[in-house]
Amino acid sequence: MTATESLEKQFDETIARNDRIEPRDWMPEKYRKTLIRQVAQHAHSEIIGMQPEGNWITRAPSLRRKAILLAKVQDEAGHGLYLYSACETLGVSRRELTELLIEGQQKYSSIFNYPTLSYADVGTIGWLVDGAAICNQVPLCRTSYGPYGRSMIRICKEESFHQRQGFELLATMMRGTDEQRAMVQESVDRFWWPALMMFGPPDADSPNTEQSMAWGIKRDTNDELRQKFVDMTVPQAEALGVTLPDPSLVWNEERGHHDFGQPDWDEFMRVVKGGGPCNAQRIAHRRHAHEDGAWVREAATAFAAKGASA
Amino acid sequence: MTTESGFHDSVYDEDLLGGDASHWAFGTSFEDPLAGVDTTIPDGVDPEELAAYCLMLGDDALIYSHRLSEWCSRAPDLEEDIALANIALDLLGQARLLLARAAAASPAVVPAMPEGSPVPPEDALAFFRPDAQFRSTRLVEPDNGDFAVTIVRLLLFSTWRLALLERLASSRDQVLAAIAAKGVKEVTYHRDYAGRWFLTLAQGTDESRSRLLAALPPVFAFHEELFTDHPVETSVAAAGVGVAPSDVAAEVAVILEQVFSVSGVERHDVPQIGPVAGGTGRDGRHTEALSHLLAEMQSVARAHPLGVW
């Protein structure tokens, strides 16, 4: 057995025992690359995801809602920070990753390429988008790479707060005026299908799933998670008093799950490829912040260097 | 190391429709800074004046919090994004307590709402008052400018406000004293944050230093207004419930001198922004920026005066 084969064997045994791989452990180059792609994409999603909700901070309709929303968007920045740090343990810097993002070479969750058009969207994003994110992310607490899994434990706790604040906003608005109830329904109508798309294409069309499952990076398939989300959400929608915009949504006694329709996968591919309503806007916003802040980061680096040499 | 911590299942198990209130991010478990505080208005204090004074301090915090929140998702780095949001949140918390105190001291300051409106007094004051009834100082109103202008304004504002709050912590009004005591801890951090960045920008690169120096005149143009006593401030100071800003001018100057000196920046007198028809922000005579800010801030609330959020 060569040295590499022996390392590979140890790696495979660690994965098989459901133990964590840690930064200093040997890992196959493809595992490292896959992780960087996934964790970076996740970090970028947190940072780009600040924008659609951040869009309403200056117009939040009560001081309590303003505080909640600002704290929530601040949490997303914090999540981005943990995840970029987890990614740095794989040998790539936050700056490199940010540059890959604004050059369009790394992706983020497509859901953030949809606009937020009313204050109800703040609630819907919390309820449906964060709800879908939790379904995706909870299994990642058990992911094989240690720093990623530990980040995810903390992130999932905060995301569950976020989901509840979204639900609570919508429930409050549903007790308000007819206009407010109409705002909630209109918002749910717009976000339902994009939320279902968050789990990725159907398993038959998901090229990376099999290898990621084998490596313990991914724990459930896209379709399994989508089903879980639908089953979780239907009773919540009933409690809220909103209609989910899917005529084929029905409980299937035999399966013990809801049957439901398929999102428009052509639209999904279009948005993934850059043709969504806000793709260019989101990247331009991030690019401006990064470029406008360059002189500040340079000043901090120069000042720290002077301190080190003094 | 085991990967089955048991936690992850609990996220699913958690009953979203009810469950444990302590899991709410903004539940009832937060410490109430006014718990057990005597809310009666002290003898010899005019409730109208107390309300007007609370609006002054509250509006400063509200408008400046709004400006700082505009940095969210736009800051030079994630750490700064988080820090500026923190400062905005602290000031928003102070604003809410102060507006509520104003409304309690004199309900007449709260704009009349249509019958059946569930809008609480703090929101009626924030979202349904016209610009000329705001009493914020003009320093907090203009756009943020670049990061250097933001830091210089934060340094001046937090140095001034900390000096006011430190004295206000011994106000005869128990509510104001409690709000100030909470605020002192917060604004101490704000001033420290601004001071550290002031030094960093002054000593960082040629560009950061020149941007910092360029930021001084537009911000310090509002200096005089900060330390000019309004008749309401003079009166509440005399009654032992408020602070006259002129009383803290000397100590603010000492702190600023320390920051400038350690940063190697000379402080020059800059032309001061004068009053409008004899009045300034405290009189409801504002910068052009304020009505734009309020048009945005109040838009959703005003569209739904009977709405509940």
XYZ file of C-alpha atoms in Angstrom, chain B residues 117-241:
125
model
C -55.756 52.497 15.105
C -53.587 49.995 17.005
C -50.428 52.097 16.466
C -48.616 52.485 19.814
C -47.398 55.940 20.930
C -43.719 55.285 20.073
C -44.719 54.482 16.490
C -47.212 57.331 16.197
C -44.349 59.652 17.193
C -41.817 58.069 14.840
C -44.002 57.503 11.783
C -46.856 60.008 11.908
C -45.116 63.223 13.007
C -44.271 65.749 10.285
C -40.633 66.790 9.899
C -41.074 70.208 11.528
C -42.153 68.513 14.770
C -38.941 66.486 14.990
C -36.447 67.926 17.448
C -33.281 66.145 16.319
C -30.067 68.108 16.094
C -29.031 68.709 12.488
C -25.730 66.809 12.884
C -27.495 63.450 12.601
C -29.516 64.208 9.480
C -27.294 64.398 6.359
C -26.352 61.348 4.304
C -23.614 59.115 5.685
C -20.959 60.126 3.184
C -17.969 57.775 2.986
C -16.618 55.702 5.883
C -14.403 58.601 7.034
C -17.356 60.996 7.336
C -19.260 58.247 9.132
C -16.461 57.746 11.650
C -15.932 61.465 12.299
C -19.664 61.998 12.826
C -19.866 58.943 15.095
C -16.924 60.231 17.143
C -18.433 63.690 17.610
C -21.961 62.396 18.244
C -21.008 59.656 20.693
C -18.556 61.836 22.628
C -21.277 64.471 23.020
C -24.045 62.007 23.826
C -21.948 60.019 26.297
C -21.182 63.209 28.249
C -24.897 64.049 28.319
C -25.967 60.549 29.364
C -23.355 60.315 32.113
C -24.891 63.365 33.784
C -28.421 62.319 32.964
C -27.889 59.067 34.864
C -28.461 61.081 38.063
C -31.599 62.813 36.754
C -34.423 63.362 39.234
C -36.636 61.654 36.687
C -36.137 57.985 37.508
C -37.091 56.904 33.996
C -34.595 59.191 32.291
C -31.960 58.131 34.826
C -32.539 54.444 33.992
C -32.509 55.064 30.231
C -29.291 57.047 30.579
C -27.607 54.399 32.738
C -28.309 51.803 30.051
C -27.201 54.203 27.322
C -23.881 55.009 29.001
C -22.691 51.419 28.608
C -23.708 51.366 24.966
C -22.386 54.761 23.907
C -19.084 54.116 25.677
C -18.553 51.339 23.146
C -19.681 53.559 20.252
C -17.175 56.221 21.203
C -14.427 53.655 21.583
C -15.230 52.163 18.169
C -15.170 55.596 16.518
C -11.971 56.594 18.304
C -10.135 53.451 17.215
C -11.148 53.938 13.591
C -10.277 57.654 13.740
C -6.752 56.692 14.760
C -6.582 53.911 12.171
C -7.663 56.161 9.317
C -5.376 58.972 10.454
C -2.342 56.675 10.610
C -3.258 54.155 7.908
C -2.554 55.196 4.313
C -2.201 58.571 2.570
C -5.653 58.075 1.133
C -7.295 57.265 4.451
C -5.649 60.243 6.111
C -6.713 62.657 3.392
C -10.274 61.322 3.459
C -10.342 61.719 7.244
C -9.120 65.306 7.053
C -11.687 66.070 4.353
C -14.414 64.659 6.608
C -13.712 67.061 9.475
C -15.182 70.350 8.131
C -18.629 69.072 7.087
C -19.122 67.230 10.388
C -17.632 69.816 12.732
C -19.750 72.507 11.044
C -22.537 71.316 13.366
C -20.371 71.560 16.500
C -21.757 74.884 17.729
C -25.360 73.688 17.502
C -24.579 70.709 19.743
C -23.488 72.936 22.612
C -26.057 75.728 22.269
C -28.698 75.396 24.976
C -32.311 75.384 23.854
C -34.731 77.042 26.352
C -36.258 73.607 27.066
C -32.820 72.189 27.888
C -32.022 75.148 30.141
C -35.307 74.699 31.945
C -35.131 70.917 32.484
C -31.510 71.287 33.603
C -32.587 73.838 36.181
C -35.295 71.432 37.362
C -32.689 68.696 37.874
C -34.096 66.306 35.280
